[in-house]
PDB file of C-alpha atoms in Angstrom:
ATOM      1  CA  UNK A   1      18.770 -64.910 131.571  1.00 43.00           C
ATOM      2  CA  UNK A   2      18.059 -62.540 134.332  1.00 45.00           C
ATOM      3  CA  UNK A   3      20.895 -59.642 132.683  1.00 46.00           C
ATOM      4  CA  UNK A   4      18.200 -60.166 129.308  1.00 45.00           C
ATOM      5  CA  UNK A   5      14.979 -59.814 131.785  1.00 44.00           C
ATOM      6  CA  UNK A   6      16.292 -56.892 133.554  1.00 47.00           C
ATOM      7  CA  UNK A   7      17.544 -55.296 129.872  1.00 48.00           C
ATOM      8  CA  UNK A   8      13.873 -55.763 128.312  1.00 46.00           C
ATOM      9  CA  UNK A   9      12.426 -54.736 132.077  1.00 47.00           C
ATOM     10  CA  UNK A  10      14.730 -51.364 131.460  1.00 49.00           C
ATOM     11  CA  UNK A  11      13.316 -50.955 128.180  1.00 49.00           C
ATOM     12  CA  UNK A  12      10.032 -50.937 128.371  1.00 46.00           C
ATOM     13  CA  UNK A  13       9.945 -49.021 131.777  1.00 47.00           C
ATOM     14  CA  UNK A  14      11.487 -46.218 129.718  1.00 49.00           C
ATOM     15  CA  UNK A  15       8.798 -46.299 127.049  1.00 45.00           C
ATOM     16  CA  UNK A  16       6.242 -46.462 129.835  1.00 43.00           C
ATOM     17  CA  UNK A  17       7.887 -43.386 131.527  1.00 47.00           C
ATOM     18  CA  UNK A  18       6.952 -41.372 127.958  1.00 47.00           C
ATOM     19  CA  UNK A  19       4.032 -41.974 128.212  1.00 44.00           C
ATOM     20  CA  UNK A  20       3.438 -38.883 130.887  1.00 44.00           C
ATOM     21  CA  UNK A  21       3.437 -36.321 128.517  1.00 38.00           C
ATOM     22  CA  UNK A  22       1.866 -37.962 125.736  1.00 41.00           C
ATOM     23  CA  UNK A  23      -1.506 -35.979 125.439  1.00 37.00           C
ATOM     24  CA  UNK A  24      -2.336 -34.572 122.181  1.00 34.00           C
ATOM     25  CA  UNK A  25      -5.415 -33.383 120.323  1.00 34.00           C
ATOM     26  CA  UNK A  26      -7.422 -36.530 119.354  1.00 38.00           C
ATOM     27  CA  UNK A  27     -10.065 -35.096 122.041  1.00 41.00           C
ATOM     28  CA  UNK A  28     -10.306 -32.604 119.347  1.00 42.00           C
ATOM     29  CA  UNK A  29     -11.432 -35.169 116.876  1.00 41.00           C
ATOM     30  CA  UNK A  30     -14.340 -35.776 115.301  1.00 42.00           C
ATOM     31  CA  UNK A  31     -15.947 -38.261 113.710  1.00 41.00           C
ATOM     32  CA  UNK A  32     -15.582 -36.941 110.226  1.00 46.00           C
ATOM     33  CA  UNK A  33     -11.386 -37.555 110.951  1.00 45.00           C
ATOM     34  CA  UNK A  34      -9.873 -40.399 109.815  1.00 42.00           C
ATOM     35  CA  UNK A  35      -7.331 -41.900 112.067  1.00 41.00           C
ATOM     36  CA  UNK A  36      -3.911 -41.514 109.318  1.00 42.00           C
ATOM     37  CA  UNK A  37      -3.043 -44.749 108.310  1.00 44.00           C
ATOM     38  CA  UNK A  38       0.935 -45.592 109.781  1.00 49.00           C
ATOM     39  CA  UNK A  39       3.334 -44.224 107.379  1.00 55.00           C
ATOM     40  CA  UNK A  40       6.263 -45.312 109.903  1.00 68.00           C
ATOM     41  CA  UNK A  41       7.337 -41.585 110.518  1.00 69.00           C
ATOM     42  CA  UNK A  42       6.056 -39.399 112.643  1.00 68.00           C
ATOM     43  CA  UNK A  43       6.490 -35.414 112.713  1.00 66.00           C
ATOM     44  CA  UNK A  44       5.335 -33.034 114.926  1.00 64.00           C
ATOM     45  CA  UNK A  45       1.231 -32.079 114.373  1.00 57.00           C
ATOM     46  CA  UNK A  46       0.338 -29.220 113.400  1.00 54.00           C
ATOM     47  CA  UNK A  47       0.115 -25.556 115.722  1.00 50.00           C
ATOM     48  CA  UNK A  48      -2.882 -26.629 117.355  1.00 45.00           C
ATOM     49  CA  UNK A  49      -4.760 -23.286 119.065  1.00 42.00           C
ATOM     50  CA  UNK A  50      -5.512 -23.586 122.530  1.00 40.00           C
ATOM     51  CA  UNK A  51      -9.087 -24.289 123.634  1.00 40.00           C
ATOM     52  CA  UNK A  52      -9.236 -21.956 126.760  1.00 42.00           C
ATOM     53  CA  UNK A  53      -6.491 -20.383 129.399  1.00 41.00           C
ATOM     54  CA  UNK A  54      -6.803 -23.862 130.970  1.00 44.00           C
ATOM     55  CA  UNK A  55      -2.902 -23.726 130.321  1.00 41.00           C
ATOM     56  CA  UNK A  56      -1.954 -20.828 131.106  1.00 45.00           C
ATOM     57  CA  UNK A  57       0.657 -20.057 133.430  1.00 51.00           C
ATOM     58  CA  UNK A  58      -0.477 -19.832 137.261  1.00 66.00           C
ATOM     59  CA  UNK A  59       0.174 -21.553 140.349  1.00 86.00           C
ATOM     60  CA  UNK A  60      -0.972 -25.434 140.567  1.00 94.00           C
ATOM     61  CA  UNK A  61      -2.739 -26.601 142.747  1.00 95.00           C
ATOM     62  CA  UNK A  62      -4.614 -30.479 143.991  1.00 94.00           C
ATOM     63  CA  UNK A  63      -7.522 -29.046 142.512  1.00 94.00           C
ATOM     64  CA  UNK A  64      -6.209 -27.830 139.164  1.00 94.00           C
ATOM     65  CA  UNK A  65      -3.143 -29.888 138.531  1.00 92.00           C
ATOM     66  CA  UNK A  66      -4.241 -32.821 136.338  1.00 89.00           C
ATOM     67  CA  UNK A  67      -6.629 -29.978 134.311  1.00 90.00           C
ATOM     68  CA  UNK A  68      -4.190 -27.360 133.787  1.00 90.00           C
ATOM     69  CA  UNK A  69      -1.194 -29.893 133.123  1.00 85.00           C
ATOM     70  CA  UNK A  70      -2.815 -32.245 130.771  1.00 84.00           C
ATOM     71  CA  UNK A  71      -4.635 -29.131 128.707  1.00 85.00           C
ATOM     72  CA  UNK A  72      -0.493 -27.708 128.637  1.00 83.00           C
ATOM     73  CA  UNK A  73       0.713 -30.571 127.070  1.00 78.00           C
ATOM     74  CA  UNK A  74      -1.927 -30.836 124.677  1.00 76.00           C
ATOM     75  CA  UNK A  75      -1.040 -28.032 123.164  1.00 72.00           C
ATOM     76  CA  UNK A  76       2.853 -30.331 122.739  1.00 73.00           C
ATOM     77  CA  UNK A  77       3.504 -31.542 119.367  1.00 81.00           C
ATOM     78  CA  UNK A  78       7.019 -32.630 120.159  1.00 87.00           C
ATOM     79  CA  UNK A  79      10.256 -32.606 123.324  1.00 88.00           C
ATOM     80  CA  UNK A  80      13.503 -33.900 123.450  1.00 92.00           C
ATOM     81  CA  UNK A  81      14.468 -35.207 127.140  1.00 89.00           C
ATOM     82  CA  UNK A  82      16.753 -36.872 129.076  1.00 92.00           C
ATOM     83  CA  UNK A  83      15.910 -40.127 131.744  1.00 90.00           C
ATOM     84  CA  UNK A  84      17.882 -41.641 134.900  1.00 91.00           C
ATOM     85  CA  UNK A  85      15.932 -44.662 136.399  1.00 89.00           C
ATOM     86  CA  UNK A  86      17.426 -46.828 139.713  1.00 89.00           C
ATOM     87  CA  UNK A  87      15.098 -50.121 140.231  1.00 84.00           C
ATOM     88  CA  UNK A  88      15.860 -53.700 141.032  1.00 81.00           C
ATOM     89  CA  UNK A  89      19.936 -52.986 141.321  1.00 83.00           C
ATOM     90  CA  UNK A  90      19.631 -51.964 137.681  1.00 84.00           C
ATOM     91  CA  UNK A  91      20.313 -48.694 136.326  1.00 89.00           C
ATOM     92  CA  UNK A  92      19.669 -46.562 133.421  1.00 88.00           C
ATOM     93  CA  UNK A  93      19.986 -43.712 131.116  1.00 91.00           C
ATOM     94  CA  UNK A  94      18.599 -42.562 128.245  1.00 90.00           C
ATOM     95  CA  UNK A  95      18.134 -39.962 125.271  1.00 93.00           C
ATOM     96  CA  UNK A  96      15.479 -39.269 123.526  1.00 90.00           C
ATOM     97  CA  UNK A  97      13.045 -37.283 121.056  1.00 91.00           C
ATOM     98  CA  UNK A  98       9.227 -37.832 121.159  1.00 86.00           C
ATOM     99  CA  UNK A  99       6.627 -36.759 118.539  1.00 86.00           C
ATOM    100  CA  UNK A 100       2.785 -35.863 119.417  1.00 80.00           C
ATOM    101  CA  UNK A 101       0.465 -36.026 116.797  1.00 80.00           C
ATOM    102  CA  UNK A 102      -2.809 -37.149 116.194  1.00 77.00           C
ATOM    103  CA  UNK A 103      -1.868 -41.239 115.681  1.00 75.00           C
ATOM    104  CA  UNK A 104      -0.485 -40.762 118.865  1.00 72.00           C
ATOM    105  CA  UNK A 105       3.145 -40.161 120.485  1.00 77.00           C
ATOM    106  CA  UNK A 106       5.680 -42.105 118.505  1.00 84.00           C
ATOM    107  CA  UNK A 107       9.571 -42.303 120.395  1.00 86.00           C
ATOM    108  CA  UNK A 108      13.345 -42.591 119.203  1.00 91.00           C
ATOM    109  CA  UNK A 109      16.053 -43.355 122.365  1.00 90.00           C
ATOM    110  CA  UNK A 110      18.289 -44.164 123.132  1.00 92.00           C
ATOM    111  CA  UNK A 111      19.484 -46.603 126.341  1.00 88.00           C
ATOM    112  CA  UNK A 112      21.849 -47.867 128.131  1.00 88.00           C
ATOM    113  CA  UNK A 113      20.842 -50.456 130.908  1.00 83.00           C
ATOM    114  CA  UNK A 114      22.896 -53.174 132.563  1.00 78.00           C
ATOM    115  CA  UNK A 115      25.897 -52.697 130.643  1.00 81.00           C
ATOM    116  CA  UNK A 116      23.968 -52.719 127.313  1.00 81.00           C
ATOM    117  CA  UNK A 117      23.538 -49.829 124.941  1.00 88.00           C
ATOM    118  CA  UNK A 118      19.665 -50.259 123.243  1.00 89.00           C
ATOM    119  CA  UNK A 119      17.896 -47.581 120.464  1.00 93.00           C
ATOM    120  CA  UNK A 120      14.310 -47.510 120.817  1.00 89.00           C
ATOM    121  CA  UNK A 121      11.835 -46.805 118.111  1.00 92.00           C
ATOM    122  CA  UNK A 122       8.051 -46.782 118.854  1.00 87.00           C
ATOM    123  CA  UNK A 123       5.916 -45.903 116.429  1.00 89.00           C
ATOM    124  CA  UNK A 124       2.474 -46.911 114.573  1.00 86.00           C
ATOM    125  CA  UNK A 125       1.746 -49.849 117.529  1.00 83.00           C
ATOM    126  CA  UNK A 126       5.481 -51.490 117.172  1.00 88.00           C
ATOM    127  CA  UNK A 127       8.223 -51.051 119.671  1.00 86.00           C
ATOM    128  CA  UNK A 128      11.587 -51.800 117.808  1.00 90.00           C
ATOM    129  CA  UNK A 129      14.752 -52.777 119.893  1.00 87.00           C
ATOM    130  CA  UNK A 130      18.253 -52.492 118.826  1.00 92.00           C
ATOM    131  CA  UNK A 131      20.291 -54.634 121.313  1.00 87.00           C
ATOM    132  CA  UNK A 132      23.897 -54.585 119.982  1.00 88.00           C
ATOM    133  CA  UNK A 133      25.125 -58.243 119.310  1.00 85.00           C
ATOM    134  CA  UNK A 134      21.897 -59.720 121.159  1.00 82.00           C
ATOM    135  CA  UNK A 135      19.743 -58.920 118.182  1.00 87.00           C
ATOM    136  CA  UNK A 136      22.519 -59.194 115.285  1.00 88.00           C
ATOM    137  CA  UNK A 137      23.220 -55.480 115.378  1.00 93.00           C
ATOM    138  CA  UNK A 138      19.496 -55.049 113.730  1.00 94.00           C
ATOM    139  CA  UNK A 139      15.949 -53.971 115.479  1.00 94.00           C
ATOM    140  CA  UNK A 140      13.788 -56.219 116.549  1.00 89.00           C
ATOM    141  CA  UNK A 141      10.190 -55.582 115.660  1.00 88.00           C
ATOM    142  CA  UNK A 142       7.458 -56.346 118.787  1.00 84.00           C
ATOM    143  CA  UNK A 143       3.984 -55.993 117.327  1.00 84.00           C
ATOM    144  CA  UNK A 144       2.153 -54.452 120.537  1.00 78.00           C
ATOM    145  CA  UNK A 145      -1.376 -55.348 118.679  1.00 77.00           C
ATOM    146  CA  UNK A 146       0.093 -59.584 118.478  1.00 76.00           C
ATOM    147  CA  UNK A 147      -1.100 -61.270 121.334  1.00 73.00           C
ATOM    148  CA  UNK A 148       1.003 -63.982 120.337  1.00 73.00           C
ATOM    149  CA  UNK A 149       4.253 -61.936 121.185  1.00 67.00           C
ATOM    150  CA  UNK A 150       4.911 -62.720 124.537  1.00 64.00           C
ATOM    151  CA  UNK A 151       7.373 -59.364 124.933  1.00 66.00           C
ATOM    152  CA  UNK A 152       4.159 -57.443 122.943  1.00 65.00           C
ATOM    153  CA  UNK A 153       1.248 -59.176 125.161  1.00 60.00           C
ATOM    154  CA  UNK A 154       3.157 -57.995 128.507  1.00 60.00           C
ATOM    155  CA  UNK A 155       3.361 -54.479 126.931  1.00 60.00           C
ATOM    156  CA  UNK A 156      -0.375 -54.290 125.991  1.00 53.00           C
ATOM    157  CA  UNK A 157      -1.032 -51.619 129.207  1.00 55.00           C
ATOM    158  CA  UNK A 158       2.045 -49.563 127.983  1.00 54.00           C
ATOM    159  CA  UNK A 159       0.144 -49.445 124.667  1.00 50.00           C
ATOM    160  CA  UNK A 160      -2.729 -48.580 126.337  1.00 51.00           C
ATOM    161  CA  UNK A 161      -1.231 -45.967 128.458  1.00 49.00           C
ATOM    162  CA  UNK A 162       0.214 -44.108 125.482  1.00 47.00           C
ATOM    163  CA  UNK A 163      -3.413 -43.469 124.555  1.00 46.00           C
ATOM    164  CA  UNK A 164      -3.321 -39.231 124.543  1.00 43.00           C
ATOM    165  CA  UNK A 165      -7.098 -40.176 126.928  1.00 44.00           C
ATOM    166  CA  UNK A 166      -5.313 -42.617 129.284  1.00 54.00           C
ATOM    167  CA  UNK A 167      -1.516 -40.753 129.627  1.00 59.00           C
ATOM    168  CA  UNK A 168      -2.265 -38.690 132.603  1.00 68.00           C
ATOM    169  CA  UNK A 169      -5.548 -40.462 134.088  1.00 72.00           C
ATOM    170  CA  UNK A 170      -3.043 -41.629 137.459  1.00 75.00           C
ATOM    171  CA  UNK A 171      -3.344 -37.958 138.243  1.00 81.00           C
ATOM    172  CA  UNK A 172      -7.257 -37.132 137.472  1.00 84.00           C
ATOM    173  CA  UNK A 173      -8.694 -37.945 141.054  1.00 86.00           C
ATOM    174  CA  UNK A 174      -5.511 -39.162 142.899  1.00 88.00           C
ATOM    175  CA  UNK A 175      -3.476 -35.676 143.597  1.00 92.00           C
ATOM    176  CA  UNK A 176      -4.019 -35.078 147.425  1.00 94.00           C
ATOM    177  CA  UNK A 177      -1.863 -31.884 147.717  1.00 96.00           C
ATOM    178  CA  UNK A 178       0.467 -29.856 145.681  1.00 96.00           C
ATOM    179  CA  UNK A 179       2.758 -28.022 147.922  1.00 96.00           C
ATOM    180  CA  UNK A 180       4.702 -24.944 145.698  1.00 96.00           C
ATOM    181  CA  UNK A 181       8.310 -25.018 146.581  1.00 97.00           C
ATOM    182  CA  UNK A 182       9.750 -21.991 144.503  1.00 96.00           C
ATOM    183  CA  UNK A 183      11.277 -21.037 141.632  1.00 97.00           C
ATOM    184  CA  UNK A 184      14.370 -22.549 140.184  1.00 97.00           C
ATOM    185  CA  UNK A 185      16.491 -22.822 137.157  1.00 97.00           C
ATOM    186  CA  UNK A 186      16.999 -26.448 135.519  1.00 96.00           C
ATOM    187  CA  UNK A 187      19.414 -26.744 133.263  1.00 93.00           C
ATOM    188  CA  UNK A 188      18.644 -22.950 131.873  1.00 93.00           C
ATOM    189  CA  UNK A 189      14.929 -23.292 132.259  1.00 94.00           C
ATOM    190  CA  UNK A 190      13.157 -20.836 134.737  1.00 96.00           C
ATOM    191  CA  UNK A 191      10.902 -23.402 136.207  1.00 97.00           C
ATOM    192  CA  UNK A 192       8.587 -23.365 139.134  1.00 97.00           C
ATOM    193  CA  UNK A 193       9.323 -26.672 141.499  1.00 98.00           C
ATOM    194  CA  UNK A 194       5.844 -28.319 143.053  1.00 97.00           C
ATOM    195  CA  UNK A 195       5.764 -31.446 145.059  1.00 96.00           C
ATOM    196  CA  UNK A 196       2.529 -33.345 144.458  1.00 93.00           C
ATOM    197  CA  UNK A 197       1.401 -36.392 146.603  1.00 93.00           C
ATOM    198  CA  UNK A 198      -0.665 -38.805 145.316  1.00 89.00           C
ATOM    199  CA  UNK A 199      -3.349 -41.577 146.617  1.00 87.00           C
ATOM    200  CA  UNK A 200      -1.878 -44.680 145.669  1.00 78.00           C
ATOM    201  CA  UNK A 201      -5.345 -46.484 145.543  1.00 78.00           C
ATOM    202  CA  UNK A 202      -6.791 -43.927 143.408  1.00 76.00           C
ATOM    203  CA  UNK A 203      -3.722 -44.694 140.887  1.00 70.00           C
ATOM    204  CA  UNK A 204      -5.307 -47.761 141.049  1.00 59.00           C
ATOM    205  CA  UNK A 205      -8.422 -46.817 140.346  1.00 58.00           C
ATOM    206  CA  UNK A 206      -7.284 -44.629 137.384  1.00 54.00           C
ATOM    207  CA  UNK A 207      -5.097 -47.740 135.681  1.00 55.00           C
ATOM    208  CA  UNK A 208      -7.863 -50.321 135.674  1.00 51.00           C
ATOM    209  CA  UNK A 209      -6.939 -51.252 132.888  1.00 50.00           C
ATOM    210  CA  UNK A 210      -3.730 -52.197 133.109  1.00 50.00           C
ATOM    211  CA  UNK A 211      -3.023 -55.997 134.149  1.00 49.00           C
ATOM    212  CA  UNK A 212      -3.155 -56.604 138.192  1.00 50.00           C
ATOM    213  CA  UNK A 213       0.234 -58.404 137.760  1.00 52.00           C
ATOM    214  CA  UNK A 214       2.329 -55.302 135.987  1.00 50.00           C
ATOM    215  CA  UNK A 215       1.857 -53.108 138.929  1.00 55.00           C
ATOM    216  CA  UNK A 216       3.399 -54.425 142.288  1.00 58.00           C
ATOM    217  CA  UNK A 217       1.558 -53.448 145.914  1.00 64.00           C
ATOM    218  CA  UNK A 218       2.046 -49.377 146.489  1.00 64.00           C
ATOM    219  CA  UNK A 219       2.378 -47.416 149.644  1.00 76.00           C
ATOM    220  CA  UNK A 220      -0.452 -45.768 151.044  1.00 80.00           C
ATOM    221  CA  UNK A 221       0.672 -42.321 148.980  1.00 85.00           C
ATOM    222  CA  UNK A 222       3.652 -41.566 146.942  1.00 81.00           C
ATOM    223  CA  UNK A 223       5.505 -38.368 145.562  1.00 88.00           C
ATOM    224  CA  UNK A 224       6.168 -36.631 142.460  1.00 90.00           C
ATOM    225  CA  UNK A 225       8.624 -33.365 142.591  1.00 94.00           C
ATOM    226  CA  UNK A 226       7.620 -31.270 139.499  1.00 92.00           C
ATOM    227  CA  UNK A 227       9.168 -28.735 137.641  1.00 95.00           C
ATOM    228  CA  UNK A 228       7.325 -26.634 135.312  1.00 94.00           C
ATOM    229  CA  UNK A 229       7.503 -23.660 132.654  1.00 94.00           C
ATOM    230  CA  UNK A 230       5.842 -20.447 132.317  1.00 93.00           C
ATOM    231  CA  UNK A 231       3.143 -22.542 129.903  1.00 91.00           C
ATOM    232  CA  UNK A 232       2.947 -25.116 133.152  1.00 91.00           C
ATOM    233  CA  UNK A 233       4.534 -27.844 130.339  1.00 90.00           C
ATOM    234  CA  UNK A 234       6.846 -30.578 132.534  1.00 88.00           C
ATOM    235  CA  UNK A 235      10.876 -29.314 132.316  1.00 93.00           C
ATOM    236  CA  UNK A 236      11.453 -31.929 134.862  1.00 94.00           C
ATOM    237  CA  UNK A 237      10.065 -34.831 137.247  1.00 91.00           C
ATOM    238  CA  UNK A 238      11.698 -36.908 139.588  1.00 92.00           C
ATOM    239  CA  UNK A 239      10.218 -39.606 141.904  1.00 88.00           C
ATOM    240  CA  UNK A 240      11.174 -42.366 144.440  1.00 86.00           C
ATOM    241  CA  UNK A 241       8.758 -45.460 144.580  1.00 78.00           C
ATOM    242  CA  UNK A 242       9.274 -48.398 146.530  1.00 77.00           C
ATOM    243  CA  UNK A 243      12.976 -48.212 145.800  1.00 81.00           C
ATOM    244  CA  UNK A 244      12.925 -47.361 142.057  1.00 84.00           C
ATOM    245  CA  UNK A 245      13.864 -44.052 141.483  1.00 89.00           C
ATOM    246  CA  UNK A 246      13.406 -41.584 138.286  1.00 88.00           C
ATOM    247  CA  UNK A 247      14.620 -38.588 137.183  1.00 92.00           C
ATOM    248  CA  UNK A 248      13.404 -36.754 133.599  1.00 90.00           C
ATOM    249  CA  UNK A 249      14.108 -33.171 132.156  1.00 92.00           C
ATOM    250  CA  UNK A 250      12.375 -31.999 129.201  1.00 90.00           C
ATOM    251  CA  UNK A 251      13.543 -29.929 126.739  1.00 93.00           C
ATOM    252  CA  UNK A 252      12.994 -28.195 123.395  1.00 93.00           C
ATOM    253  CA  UNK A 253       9.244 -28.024 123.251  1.00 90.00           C
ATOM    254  CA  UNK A 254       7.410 -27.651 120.234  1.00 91.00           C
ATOM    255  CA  UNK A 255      11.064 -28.268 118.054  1.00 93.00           C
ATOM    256  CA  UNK A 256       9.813 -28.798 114.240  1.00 92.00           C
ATOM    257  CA  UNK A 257      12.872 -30.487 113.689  1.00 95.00           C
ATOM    258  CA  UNK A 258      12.187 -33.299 115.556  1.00 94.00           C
ATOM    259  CA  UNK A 259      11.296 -36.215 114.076  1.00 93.00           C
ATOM    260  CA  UNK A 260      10.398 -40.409 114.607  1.00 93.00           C
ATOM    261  CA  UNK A 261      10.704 -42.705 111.899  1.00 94.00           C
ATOM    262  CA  UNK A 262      10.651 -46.573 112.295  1.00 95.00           C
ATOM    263  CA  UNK A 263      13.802 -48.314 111.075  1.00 96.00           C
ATOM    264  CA  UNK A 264      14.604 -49.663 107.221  1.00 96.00           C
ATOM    265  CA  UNK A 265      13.087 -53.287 105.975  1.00 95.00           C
ATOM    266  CA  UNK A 266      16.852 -53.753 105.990  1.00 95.00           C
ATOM    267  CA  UNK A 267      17.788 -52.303 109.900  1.00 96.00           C
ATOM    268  CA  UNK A 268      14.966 -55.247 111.035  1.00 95.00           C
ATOM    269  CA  UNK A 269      16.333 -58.777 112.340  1.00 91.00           C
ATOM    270  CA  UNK A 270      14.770 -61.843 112.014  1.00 87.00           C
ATOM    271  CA  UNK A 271      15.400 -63.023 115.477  1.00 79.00           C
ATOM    272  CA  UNK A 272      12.362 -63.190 117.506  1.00 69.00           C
ATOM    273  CA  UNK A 273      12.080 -62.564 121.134  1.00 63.00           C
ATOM    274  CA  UNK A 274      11.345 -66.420 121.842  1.00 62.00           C
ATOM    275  CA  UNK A 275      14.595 -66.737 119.621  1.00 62.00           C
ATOM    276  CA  UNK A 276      16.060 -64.194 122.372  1.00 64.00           C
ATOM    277  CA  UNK A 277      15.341 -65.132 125.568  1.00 58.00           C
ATOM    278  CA  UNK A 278      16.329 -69.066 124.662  1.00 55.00           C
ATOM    279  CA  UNK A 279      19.796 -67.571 123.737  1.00 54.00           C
ATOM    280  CA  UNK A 280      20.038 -65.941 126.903  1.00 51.00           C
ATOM    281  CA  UNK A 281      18.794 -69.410 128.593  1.00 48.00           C
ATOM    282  CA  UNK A 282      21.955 -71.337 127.054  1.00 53.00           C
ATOM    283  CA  UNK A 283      24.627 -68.833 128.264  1.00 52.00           C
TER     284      UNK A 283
END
């Protein structure tokens, strides 16, 4: 039971840690644009022009650095990277591709977590979960909008926080310094390295909506070590809170050959996650 808890856990901390980078142009909107309806595939938006030099390369600074990060990333329509998380004496990997477009970032990844290899699909408000031989070799489909769902009630504030308004609101008012450390290469990037402190209580503040009991007590301040491009777009993060550490490079920006699509009516199993965790229960 707990090896299935910390698997999900694993899961949907890695679709959580996407959602830092997905900002794309529904600010642009207006009300004469109709949300698309879900067409379970997502490719990368159109070459959206940018709105100002908020982007543009230049040093960051506590001032600047949710403005000029979030307005380079809106300009993102897709990224391929690569995750190491540590929390809770579990640990794991993953591979991924993520689209940005104006429904909203959709995901493909892969995982591995506590021994277990997982793909990950999100896309049009479902998170699917391929789990090997715990879910028949098949995805299983969690309706985020079902209430019902216990897995997709607990991951109502990941919905919420893959929102392109709500993605990088932790940094609007809570950056207390950004301290440049240089330039470095990462993995063949040229990429200038930033360390950026945060006020933990005006995370807080910023994820209001997100339920009390998903987010554990925080230190007084935390850190973030940043890496970005000439464009200021993320090419790596890593971070140490309360014990759980992360680690994510991003790569191929912009790649039109990146693409989500949600798995076949045939790929989907009919095992539910009540189904699931009672299987886990009796071994």
């Amino acid at each position: 039971m707990r090896a299935i808890t910390r698997i999900v856990s694993a899961a949907a901390a890695a679709a959580l840690a996407l959602t830092l980078t997905a900002c794309s142009s529904s600010d642009d909107k207006t009300s004469d644009d109709p949300k698309p309806a879900g067409t379970g595939q997502a490719t990368p938006a159109d070459d959206k022009p940018a709105d100002d030099d908020k982007g543009s390369a230049g040093s960051l600074s506590a001032e600047n650095f949710y403005e000029v990060l979030a307005a380079s990333v809106k300009e993102g329509t897709s990224y391929r990277l690569s995750m190491s998380t540590s929390a809770a004496g579990t640990e794991s990997t993953s591979e991924g591709e993520v689209v940005i477009s104006d429904a909203g970032p959709a995901m493909s990844m892969t995982t591995t977590a506590a021994g277990v290899e997982m793909a990950i699909v999100m896309v049009d408000d479902a998170y699917y979960m391929n789990m090997g031989d715990l879910t028949q070799n098949k995805f299983m489909k969690i309706d985020l909008n079902d209430p019902s769902n216990p897995l997709g009630a607990s991951m109502g504030s990941f919905k919420d926080l893959s929102d392109p308004s709500k993605s990088l609101e932790m940094f609007k008012d809570s950056v207390t310094s950004v301290e440049k450390v240089g330039e470095e290469d990462v993995e063949g990037t040229s990429a200038t390295h930033y360390v950026v402190t945060l006020d933990s209580s005006a995370v807080g503040d910023a994820l209001a909506g997100v339920d009390p009991s998903a987010m554990p007590s925080l230190p007084a301040e935390f850190t973030y070590d940043f890496w970005v491009d000439g464009d200021n777009r993320p090419v790596k993060m890593t971070s140490e809170v309360m014990g759980a550490t992360t680690e994510i490079v991003y790569s191929d920006w912009n790649d039109s050959s990146i693409s989500v699509e949600a798995p076949s009516a045939d790929q989907i199993s009919d095992l539910d996650f009540s189904e699931l965790m009672g299987a886990a229960t009796q071994g």
